[in-house]
CSV table of C-alpha atoms and ligand atoms in Angstrom, one decimal:
chain,number,residue,atom,x,y,z
A,1,UNK,CA,22.9,-58.4,100.7
A,2,UNK,CA,25.5,-57.8,102.9
A,3,UNK,CA,27.6,-54.3,104.2
A,4,UNK,CA,31.6,-53.8,103.8
A,5,UNK,CA,32.9,-55.2,107.5
A,6,UNK,CA,33.9,-52.0,108.8
A,7,UNK,CA,30.5,-51.9,109.6
A,8,UNK,CA,30.5,-54.6,112.1
A,9,UNK,CA,33.6,-52.8,113.7
A,10,UNK,CA,31.7,-49.2,114.7
A,11,UNK,CA,28.3,-49.2,117.0
A,12,UNK,CA,25.6,-47.2,116.4
A,13,UNK,CA,24.6,-44.4,118.4
A,14,UNK,CA,23.7,-45.8,121.7
A,15,UNK,CA,21.1,-42.9,122.9
A,16,UNK,CA,18.9,-44.0,119.7
A,17,UNK,CA,16.6,-46.6,122.0
A,18,UNK,CA,15.8,-43.9,124.0
A,19,UNK,CA,15.4,-41.4,121.4
A,20,UNK,CA,13.4,-44.2,119.4
A,21,UNK,CA,11.3,-44.1,122.7
A,22,UNK,CA,10.8,-40.8,123.7
A,23,UNK,CA,9.5,-40.6,120.3
A,24,UNK,CA,7.1,-43.3,120.7
A,25,UNK,CA,5.6,-41.7,124.1
A,26,UNK,CA,5.2,-38.0,122.2
A,27,UNK,CA,3.0,-39.7,119.5
A,28,UNK,CA,0.6,-40.8,122.1
A,29,UNK,CA,0.5,-37.6,123.7
A,30,UNK,CA,2.7,-38.1,126.1
A,31,UNK,CA,5.0,-34.8,127.0
A,32,UNK,CA,8.6,-36.3,127.6
A,33,UNK,CA,10.9,-33.9,129.3
A,34,UNK,CA,13.9,-34.7,127.1
A,35,UNK,CA,17.3,-33.8,128.7
A,36,UNK,CA,19.1,-35.5,126.0
A,37,UNK,CA,19.9,-32.6,123.3
A,38,UNK,CA,23.7,-32.2,122.5
A,39,UNK,CA,22.9,-28.6,121.2
A,40,UNK,CA,22.0,-25.0,122.6
A,41,UNK,CA,17.7,-24.9,122.7
A,42,UNK,CA,18.2,-21.1,121.2
A,43,UNK,CA,17.8,-20.0,117.8
A,44,UNK,CA,21.0,-18.3,116.1
A,45,UNK,CA,20.8,-14.9,116.4
A,46,UNK,CA,19.1,-12.4,114.2
A,47,UNK,CA,22.6,-10.8,113.0
A,48,UNK,CA,23.9,-14.1,111.8
A,49,UNK,CA,20.6,-15.1,110.2
A,50,UNK,CA,20.9,-11.7,107.7
A,51,UNK,CA,24.7,-12.5,107.0
A,52,UNK,CA,23.4,-15.6,105.7
A,53,UNK,CA,20.5,-14.0,103.7
A,54,UNK,CA,22.8,-11.4,102.7
A,55,UNK,CA,25.4,-14.1,101.1
A,56,UNK,CA,22.6,-15.8,99.1
A,57,UNK,CA,21.8,-12.9,97.5
A,58,UNK,CA,25.3,-11.6,96.6
A,59,UNK,CA,25.7,-14.4,94.8
A,60,UNK,CA,27.7,-16.6,97.5
A,61,UNK,CA,25.9,-19.9,96.0
A,62,UNK,CA,29.3,-21.1,94.4
A,63,UNK,CA,31.8,-23.9,95.5
A,64,UNK,CA,34.5,-22.4,97.5
A,65,UNK,CA,38.1,-23.2,97.8
A,66,UNK,CA,38.3,-27.1,99.4
A,67,UNK,CA,39.6,-25.3,102.8
A,68,UNK,CA,37.7,-22.6,103.2
A,69,UNK,CA,36.9,-18.7,102.2
A,70,UNK,CA,39.8,-16.6,102.7
A,71,UNK,CA,37.8,-14.2,104.8
A,72,UNK,CA,36.4,-17.1,107.1
A,73,UNK,CA,40.1,-18.5,107.5
A,74,UNK,CA,41.2,-14.9,108.3
A,75,UNK,CA,38.6,-14.4,111.0
A,76,UNK,CA,39.5,-18.1,112.3
A,77,UNK,CA,43.0,-16.7,112.5
A,78,UNK,CA,42.2,-13.2,114.2
A,79,UNK,CA,40.2,-15.4,116.5
A,80,UNK,CA,42.9,-17.4,117.3
A,81,UNK,CA,45.4,-14.4,118.2
A,82,UNK,CA,43.0,-12.6,120.4
A,83,UNK,CA,41.1,-15.4,122.4
A,84,UNK,CA,43.8,-17.5,122.5
A,85,UNK,CA,47.4,-15.6,122.0
A,86,UNK,CA,48.6,-18.2,119.1
A,87,UNK,CA,49.7,-17.4,115.9
A,88,UNK,CA,48.3,-20.0,112.8
A,89,UNK,CA,48.6,-18.7,109.2
A,90,UNK,CA,45.6,-19.3,107.2
A,91,UNK,CA,47.1,-22.4,105.8
A,92,UNK,CA,47.5,-23.8,108.9
A,93,UNK,CA,43.5,-24.0,108.7
A,94,UNK,CA,40.8,-26.4,107.4
A,95,UNK,CA,37.0,-25.1,107.2
A,96,UNK,CA,34.9,-28.6,107.2
A,97,UNK,CA,31.6,-29.6,108.0
A,98,UNK,CA,31.4,-29.3,111.2
A,99,UNK,CA,33.7,-30.3,113.8
A,100,UNK,CA,32.8,-33.5,113.7
A,101,UNK,CA,34.0,-33.5,110.5
A,102,UNK,CA,37.0,-31.9,111.2
A,103,UNK,CA,38.1,-34.6,113.8
A,104,UNK,CA,37.3,-37.8,111.1
A,105,UNK,CA,39.5,-35.5,108.9
A,106,UNK,CA,42.2,-35.5,111.4
A,107,UNK,CA,42.2,-39.4,112.4
A,108,UNK,CA,42.1,-40.1,108.6
A,109,UNK,CA,45.3,-38.0,107.8
A,110,UNK,CA,47.4,-38.9,110.9
A,111,UNK,CA,46.4,-42.8,111.5
A,112,UNK,CA,48.0,-45.4,109.7
A,113,UNK,CA,46.6,-49.4,110.6
A,114,UNK,CA,47.6,-50.1,114.5
A,115,UNK,CA,48.3,-46.6,115.8
A,116,UNK,CA,47.0,-46.3,118.9
A,117,UNK,CA,44.8,-42.9,120.3
A,118,UNK,CA,44.9,-42.6,124.0
A,119,UNK,CA,40.7,-41.5,124.5
A,120,UNK,CA,40.2,-40.8,127.7
A,121,UNK,CA,36.7,-41.9,129.3
A,122,UNK,CA,34.1,-40.6,130.0
A,123,UNK,CA,34.5,-39.2,126.1
A,124,UNK,CA,32.3,-37.7,123.3
A,125,UNK,CA,30.5,-41.1,121.3
A,126,UNK,CA,32.1,-40.3,118.1
A,127,UNK,CA,36.2,-40.4,119.1
A,128,UNK,CA,36.7,-44.1,119.2
A,129,UNK,CA,34.4,-44.7,116.2
A,130,UNK,CA,35.9,-42.8,114.2
A,131,UNK,CA,39.4,-44.0,115.4
A,132,UNK,CA,38.2,-47.7,114.1
A,133,UNK,CA,37.1,-46.0,111.0
A,134,UNK,CA,40.5,-44.6,110.4
A,135,UNK,CA,42.0,-48.3,110.9
A,136,UNK,CA,43.5,-46.9,114.6
A,137,UNK,CA,43.0,-48.5,117.7
A,138,UNK,CA,41.3,-46.7,120.5
A,139,UNK,CA,42.7,-47.2,123.6
A,140,UNK,CA,40.4,-45.7,126.5
A,141,UNK,CA,41.8,-44.5,129.9
A,142,UNK,CA,38.9,-44.1,132.0
A,143,UNK,CA,38.5,-41.4,134.6
A,144,UNK,CA,35.9,-41.9,137.8
A,145,UNK,CA,33.8,-38.6,139.1
A,146,UNK,CA,36.3,-38.5,142.1
A,147,UNK,CA,38.9,-37.1,140.0
A,148,UNK,CA,36.2,-34.9,138.4
A,149,UNK,CA,36.7,-37.3,135.5
A,150,UNK,CA,39.6,-35.9,134.3
A,151,UNK,CA,42.8,-38.0,133.8
A,152,UNK,CA,46.6,-37.5,135.2
A,153,UNK,CA,49.7,-37.6,133.7
A,154,UNK,CA,50.9,-40.8,135.3
A,155,UNK,CA,48.0,-42.3,134.2
A,156,UNK,CA,49.0,-41.3,130.9
A,157,UNK,CA,52.1,-41.7,130.8
A,158,UNK,CA,51.4,-45.8,131.6
A,159,UNK,CA,49.3,-46.0,129.1
A,160,UNK,CA,51.7,-44.8,126.3
A,161,UNK,CA,52.9,-47.3,123.9
A,162,UNK,CA,55.3,-47.8,121.0
A,163,UNK,CA,52.3,-47.2,118.5
A,164,UNK,CA,50.8,-44.6,120.7
A,165,UNK,CA,49.8,-41.7,117.9
A,166,UNK,CA,47.5,-39.3,119.5
A,167,UNK,CA,45.9,-38.3,122.5
A,168,UNK,CA,42.2,-36.7,122.4
A,169,UNK,CA,42.2,-34.0,125.2
A,170,UNK,CA,38.3,-32.4,125.3
A,171,UNK,CA,38.0,-29.9,128.0
A,172,UNK,CA,35.4,-28.3,128.7
A,173,UNK,CA,33.9,-31.9,128.1
A,174,UNK,CA,30.9,-33.7,126.7
A,175,UNK,CA,29.6,-35.8,128.6
A,176,UNK,CA,31.2,-34.7,132.0
A,177,UNK,CA,31.1,-30.9,132.0
A,178,UNK,CA,34.7,-30.9,133.5
A,179,UNK,CA,37.1,-28.9,132.4
A,180,UNK,CA,40.9,-29.1,132.9
A,181,UNK,CA,43.1,-26.0,134.5
A,182,UNK,CA,45.7,-24.3,132.5
A,183,UNK,CA,48.4,-26.4,134.5
A,184,UNK,CA,46.0,-30.0,134.2
A,185,UNK,CA,46.4,-29.1,130.6
A,186,UNK,CA,50.3,-28.2,130.4
A,187,UNK,CA,51.3,-31.4,132.7
A,188,UNK,CA,48.9,-33.4,130.4
A,189,UNK,CA,50.4,-32.2,126.8
A,190,UNK,CA,54.2,-32.5,128.7
A,191,UNK,CA,54.2,-36.3,129.3
A,192,UNK,CA,52.4,-36.4,125.4
A,193,UNK,CA,55.1,-33.8,123.6
A,194,UNK,CA,58.1,-35.6,125.3
A,195,UNK,CA,57.0,-38.9,123.7
A,196,UNK,CA,56.1,-37.0,120.3
A,197,UNK,CA,52.5,-38.1,120.2
A,198,UNK,CA,50.2,-35.5,118.7
A,199,UNK,CA,47.1,-33.9,120.7
A,200,UNK,CA,43.7,-33.0,119.5
A,201,UNK,CA,42.5,-30.7,121.5
A,202,UNK,CA,38.7,-30.4,121.2
A,203,UNK,CA,37.7,-27.3,122.2
A,204,UNK,CA,34.2,-26.3,120.8
A,205,UNK,CA,32.6,-25.6,124.1
A,206,UNK,CA,35.3,-23.5,125.0
A,207,UNK,CA,32.9,-20.2,125.2
A,208,UNK,CA,30.4,-22.7,128.0
A,209,UNK,CA,32.8,-22.6,131.2
A,210,UNK,CA,31.1,-21.1,134.3
A,211,UNK,CA,33.5,-22.0,137.4
A,212,UNK,CA,35.9,-19.1,136.4
A,213,UNK,CA,38.6,-22.2,135.2
A,214,UNK,CA,39.9,-20.2,132.5
A,215,UNK,CA,40.1,-21.6,128.4
A,216,UNK,CA,43.4,-22.9,127.8
A,217,UNK,CA,44.5,-24.0,124.6
A,218,UNK,CA,48.0,-26.1,124.5
A,219,UNK,CA,48.8,-24.9,121.2
A,220,UNK,CA,49.1,-21.3,123.0
A,221,UNK,CA,52.9,-23.0,124.5
A,222,UNK,CA,55.5,-22.6,121.6
A,223,UNK,CA,57.2,-25.7,122.0
A,224,UNK,CA,53.7,-27.5,122.1
A,225,UNK,CA,52.6,-26.2,119.1
A,226,UNK,CA,53.8,-28.3,116.4
A,227,UNK,CA,52.2,-31.5,118.5
A,228,UNK,CA,48.6,-29.9,119.0
A,229,UNK,CA,45.7,-29.7,116.6
A,230,UNK,CA,42.9,-27.6,117.8
A,231,UNK,CA,39.5,-28.3,116.7
A,232,UNK,CA,36.9,-25.9,117.2
A,233,UNK,CA,33.7,-24.5,115.7
A,234,UNK,CA,30.3,-22.2,115.4
A,235,UNK,CA,27.8,-25.1,116.6
A,236,UNK,CA,27.7,-24.6,120.3
A,237,UNK,CA,29.1,-21.3,121.2
A,238,UNK,CA,26.8,-19.4,118.7
A,239,UNK,CA,24.0,-21.8,118.8
A,240,UNK,CA,24.8,-22.9,114.7
A,241,UNK,CA,24.6,-26.7,115.0
A,242,UNK,CA,22.7,-27.2,111.6
A,243,UNK,CA,25.3,-25.0,110.1
A,244,UNK,CA,27.6,-27.2,110.3
A,245,UNK,CA,30.5,-25.3,110.2
A,246,UNK,CA,33.5,-26.7,111.8
A,247,UNK,CA,37.9,-25.9,111.8
A,248,UNK,CA,40.7,-27.9,112.5
A,249,UNK,CA,44.4,-25.9,113.2
A,250,UNK,CA,47.4,-27.3,113.4
A,251,UNK,CA,50.8,-28.2,111.3
A,252,UNK,CA,50.6,-27.2,107.8
A,253,UNK,CA,51.8,-30.7,106.3
A,254,UNK,CA,48.7,-32.4,108.0
A,255,UNK,CA,46.4,-29.8,107.5
A,256,UNK,CA,46.7,-30.2,103.8
A,257,UNK,CA,46.4,-34.4,104.2
A,258,UNK,CA,43.2,-33.9,105.8
A,259,UNK,CA,42.1,-31.2,103.2
A,260,UNK,CA,43.4,-33.9,100.6
A,261,UNK,CA,41.1,-36.2,102.5
A,262,UNK,CA,37.5,-33.4,102.4
A,263,UNK,CA,38.7,-32.8,99.1
A,264,UNK,CA,37.7,-36.2,97.7
A,265,UNK,CA,35.0,-36.9,100.4
A,266,UNK,CA,32.6,-33.6,100.8
A,267,UNK,CA,35.0,-30.7,99.0
A,268,UNK,CA,34.1,-27.4,100.8
A,269,UNK,CA,32.0,-26.7,103.9
A,270,UNK,CA,28.1,-24.9,102.9
A,271,UNK,CA,29.0,-21.8,100.9
A,272,UNK,CA,26.5,-19.8,103.0
A,273,UNK,CA,27.2,-21.3,106.5
A,274,UNK,CA,30.9,-19.6,105.9
A,275,UNK,CA,29.7,-16.5,104.9
A,276,UNK,CA,27.5,-17.0,108.5
A,277,UNK,CA,30.9,-18.2,110.5
A,278,UNK,CA,32.7,-15.1,109.4
A,279,UNK,CA,29.8,-12.6,110.8
A,280,UNK,CA,29.9,-14.8,114.1
A,281,UNK,CA,33.3,-15.5,114.3
A,282,UNK,CA,34.3,-12.0,113.6
A,283,UNK,CA,31.9,-10.2,116.5
A,284,UNK,CA,33.1,-12.7,119.1
A,285,UNK,CA,30.8,-14.9,121.6
A,286,UNK,CA,29.8,-11.4,123.4
A,287,UNK,CA,26.6,-11.0,121.8
A,288,UNK,CA,26.1,-14.8,122.9
A,289,UNK,CA,25.9,-13.5,126.7
A,290,UNK,CA,22.2,-13.9,127.1
A,291,UNK,CA,22.7,-17.4,126.5
A,292,UNK,CA,25.8,-18.3,128.3
A,293,UNK,CA,23.8,-16.5,131.4
A,294,UNK,CA,20.9,-18.3,130.7
A,295,UNK,CA,22.8,-21.8,130.8
A,296,UNK,CA,25.0,-20.7,134.0
A,297,UNK,CA,21.3,-20.2,135.7
A,298,UNK,CA,20.4,-23.7,134.6
A,299,UNK,CA,23.5,-25.1,135.3
A,300,UNK,CA,23.4,-24.0,139.2
A,301,UNK,CA,19.9,-25.0,139.9
A,302,UNK,CA,20.5,-28.5,138.3
A,303,UNK,CA,23.5,-29.1,139.9
A,304,UNK,CA,21.8,-27.6,143.4
A,305,UNK,CA,18.6,-30.2,142.8
A,306,UNK,CA,20.9,-33.2,142.0
A,307,UNK,CA,23.3,-32.6,144.9
A,308,UNK,CA,20.4,-32.9,146.9
A,309,UNK,CA,19.1,-36.4,145.7
A,310,UNK,CA,20.0,-40.0,147.0
A,311,UNK,CA,22.4,-42.1,145.5
A,312,UNK,CA,23.7,-39.6,143.7
A,313,UNK,CA,27.5,-38.8,143.3
A,314,UNK,CA,28.4,-35.5,141.7
A,315,UNK,CA,30.8,-32.7,141.1
A,316,UNK,CA,30.1,-29.5,139.9
A,317,UNK,CA,30.6,-29.5,136.3
A,318,UNK,CA,32.6,-26.6,135.0
A,319,UNK,CA,31.5,-25.9,132.2
A,320,UNK,CA,29.6,-27.5,128.8
A,321,UNK,CA,25.6,-27.8,129.4
A,322,UNK,CA,25.8,-31.0,131.1
A,323,UNK,CA,26.0,-33.1,134.1
A,324,UNK,CA,27.1,-36.4,134.8
A,325,UNK,CA,26.1,-37.8,137.6
A,326,UNK,CA,27.2,-41.3,139.1
A,327,UNK,CA,24.6,-43.4,140.3
A,328,UNK,CA,26.6,-46.9,141.2
A,329,UNK,CA,25.0,-47.0,144.6
A,330,UNK,CA,21.5,-47.7,142.8
A,331,UNK,CA,23.0,-50.9,141.4
A,332,UNK,CA,21.8,-53.6,143.5
A,333,UNK,CA,18.6,-51.9,144.6
A,334,UNK,CA,14.9,-52.9,143.3
A,335,UNK,CA,12.5,-51.3,141.4
A,336,UNK,CA,9.1,-52.5,141.6
A,337,UNK,CA,10.3,-55.4,142.8
A,338,UNK,CA,12.5,-56.2,140.3
A,339,UNK,CA,16.3,-55.8,140.7
A,340,UNK,CA,18.0,-52.6,138.9
A,341,UNK,CA,21.4,-53.9,137.3
A,342,UNK,CA,22.4,-51.2,134.8
A,343,UNK,CA,22.2,-47.8,134.5
A,344,UNK,CA,21.0,-48.6,130.9
A,345,UNK,CA,17.9,-50.2,132.6
A,346,UNK,CA,17.5,-47.1,135.0
A,347,UNK,CA,17.4,-44.7,131.7
A,348,UNK,CA,14.8,-46.9,130.1
A,349,UNK,CA,12.7,-46.7,133.9
A,350,UNK,CA,13.2,-43.2,133.8
A,351,UNK,CA,11.7,-42.8,130.2
A,352,UNK,CA,8.8,-45.2,131.0
A,353,UNK,CA,7.6,-44.3,134.1
A,354,UNK,CA,9.0,-40.8,134.9
A,355,UNK,CA,9.1,-39.3,131.0
A,356,UNK,CA,12.7,-38.6,131.4
A,357,UNK,CA,14.9,-38.9,128.5
A,358,UNK,CA,18.7,-39.3,129.8
A,359,UNK,CA,21.3,-40.5,127.8
A,360,UNK,CA,22.9,-43.6,129.8
A,361,UNK,CA,26.8,-43.4,130.5
A,362,UNK,CA,27.6,-46.7,128.9
A,363,UNK,CA,27.9,-44.7,125.4
A,364,UNK,CA,30.6,-42.5,126.5
A,365,UNK,CA,32.3,-45.4,128.2
A,366,UNK,CA,31.4,-45.0,131.5
A,367,UNK,CA,28.6,-46.8,132.5
A,368,UNK,CA,28.0,-46.1,136.1
A,369,UNK,CA,26.5,-42.7,135.1
A,370,UNK,CA,24.0,-40.8,132.9
A,371,UNK,CA,24.1,-37.9,131.0
A,372,UNK,CA,21.7,-34.8,131.7
A,373,UNK,CA,22.0,-32.0,129.2
A,374,UNK,CA,20.5,-28.4,130.5
A,375,UNK,CA,20.3,-27.4,127.5
A,376,UNK,CA,16.4,-26.9,127.3
A,377,UNK,CA,13.7,-24.6,129.5
A,378,UNK,CA,13.9,-24.4,132.9
A,379,UNK,CA,10.4,-24.9,133.1
A,380,UNK,CA,11.1,-28.7,131.6
A,381,UNK,CA,14.3,-28.5,134.2
A,382,UNK,CA,12.3,-28.3,137.4
A,383,UNK,CA,9.6,-30.9,136.3
A,384,UNK,CA,12.2,-33.6,135.4
A,385,UNK,CA,14.3,-32.6,138.8
A,386,UNK,CA,10.9,-33.5,140.4
A,387,UNK,CA,10.2,-36.2,138.4
A,388,UNK,CA,14.4,-37.6,138.8
A,389,UNK,CA,13.9,-37.5,142.5
A,390,UNK,CA,10.8,-39.7,142.7
A,391,UNK,CA,12.9,-42.0,140.6
A,392,UNK,CA,15.7,-42.3,142.8
A,393,UNK,CA,13.1,-42.1,145.9
A,394,UNK,CA,11.2,-45.0,144.8
A,395,UNK,CA,14.4,-47.7,144.9
A,396,UNK,CA,14.3,-49.9,147.3
B,401,PLP,C1,33.2,-32.8,122.1
B,401,PLP,C2,32.3,-32.5,120.5
B,401,PLP,N1,33.3,-32.4,120.1
B,401,PLP,C3,32.8,-32.2,118.4
B,401,PLP,C4,31.5,-31.9,118.6
B,401,PLP,C5,30.7,-31.8,117.0
B,401,PLP,O1,30.3,-30.7,116.6
B,401,PLP,P1,30.0,-30.3,115.4
B,401,PLP,O2,29.7,-31.3,114.1
B,401,PLP,O3,28.8,-29.9,115.2
B,401,PLP,O4,30.8,-29.1,115.2
B,401,PLP,C6,30.4,-32.1,119.5
B,401,PLP,C7,29.0,-32.2,119.0
B,401,PLP,O5,27.9,-33.2,119.8
B,401,PLP,C8,30.9,-32.7,120.5
B,401,PLP,O6,30.4,-32.9,121.7
């Protein structure tokens, strides 16, 4: 049996090999230090859970409007106004099954075959694959650890062609944790807008900024707003990854297009989750302070531990819950007499001999780095940092 040709165009998640190996070790009773999670290790707060139980009892067990419950769109409108200083109308918002779904809807609604999408690397794994599925062409713009993995307006200018349709921005970033300053975002968006390019601003880690940089949504600049599409959701800020609620905000014509696609693919996002999201978004992130404080503590610990290790090139990550050390200096070293030629190979060594599951940078378009998530307990992180140091010290 042959599948469709489109399957050949995209990659499966490259993290699967490490995950499978970690699972196999766990089955053998070996304690694996898992640093690969892309989600908060905290459960959804009780008051949000209660809102979901209430919703079920109140009969929110049916389809909702395709674009989302009016009360959820109202809560999102209020959030944008109060937190970001932007006036979106309810009809400029589409609620979907997670931010991932919002991004897929967006690409399917704006791309014609051959349209180019500029994606700064390191990037979140799904952007290029989604662009390809929507018959677009991902144009990868690499940035190294020296610039804190940020692209420059000049670099962007040079990458623009007559086919460029979208620039993807993701601040704070998965996988690097880098945060663009408001001025940096302004400068990049100015280039995009001058060239009539849409900006997809993925702000899913908005509330996870630890270095004092203010979060800046480019749609708050009136001149940029018609060009900017904001993606956000409740997964990371409210520890609600499993509930699958994300949203897209921007120009109504495109939102209507994205809604049309959603209406034929999935219909509305889960009714109960939408009611839980109303509770989460309308109360704001204040009640989640304990989680942010804990992440801040772990970030400091992991950054300081890793910075003191041999071969590690690392700048302090401003946000999200990842560190993304550049390990180019280990290439050419040897481990147990065999040369280390790739970071993928080093990740294999980490899991097999040091019980650490980390994601190779290759998956994010940055083959000389690896991603470590600190969304796990301090106990695991302490153990993991000791093991990581031993792994690096064992290289010759
Ligand atoms: C950068 C980025 N954008 C979007 C998402 C999508 O999150 P969700 O679909 O859970 O809302 C993720 C999840 O890992 C992410 O890291």
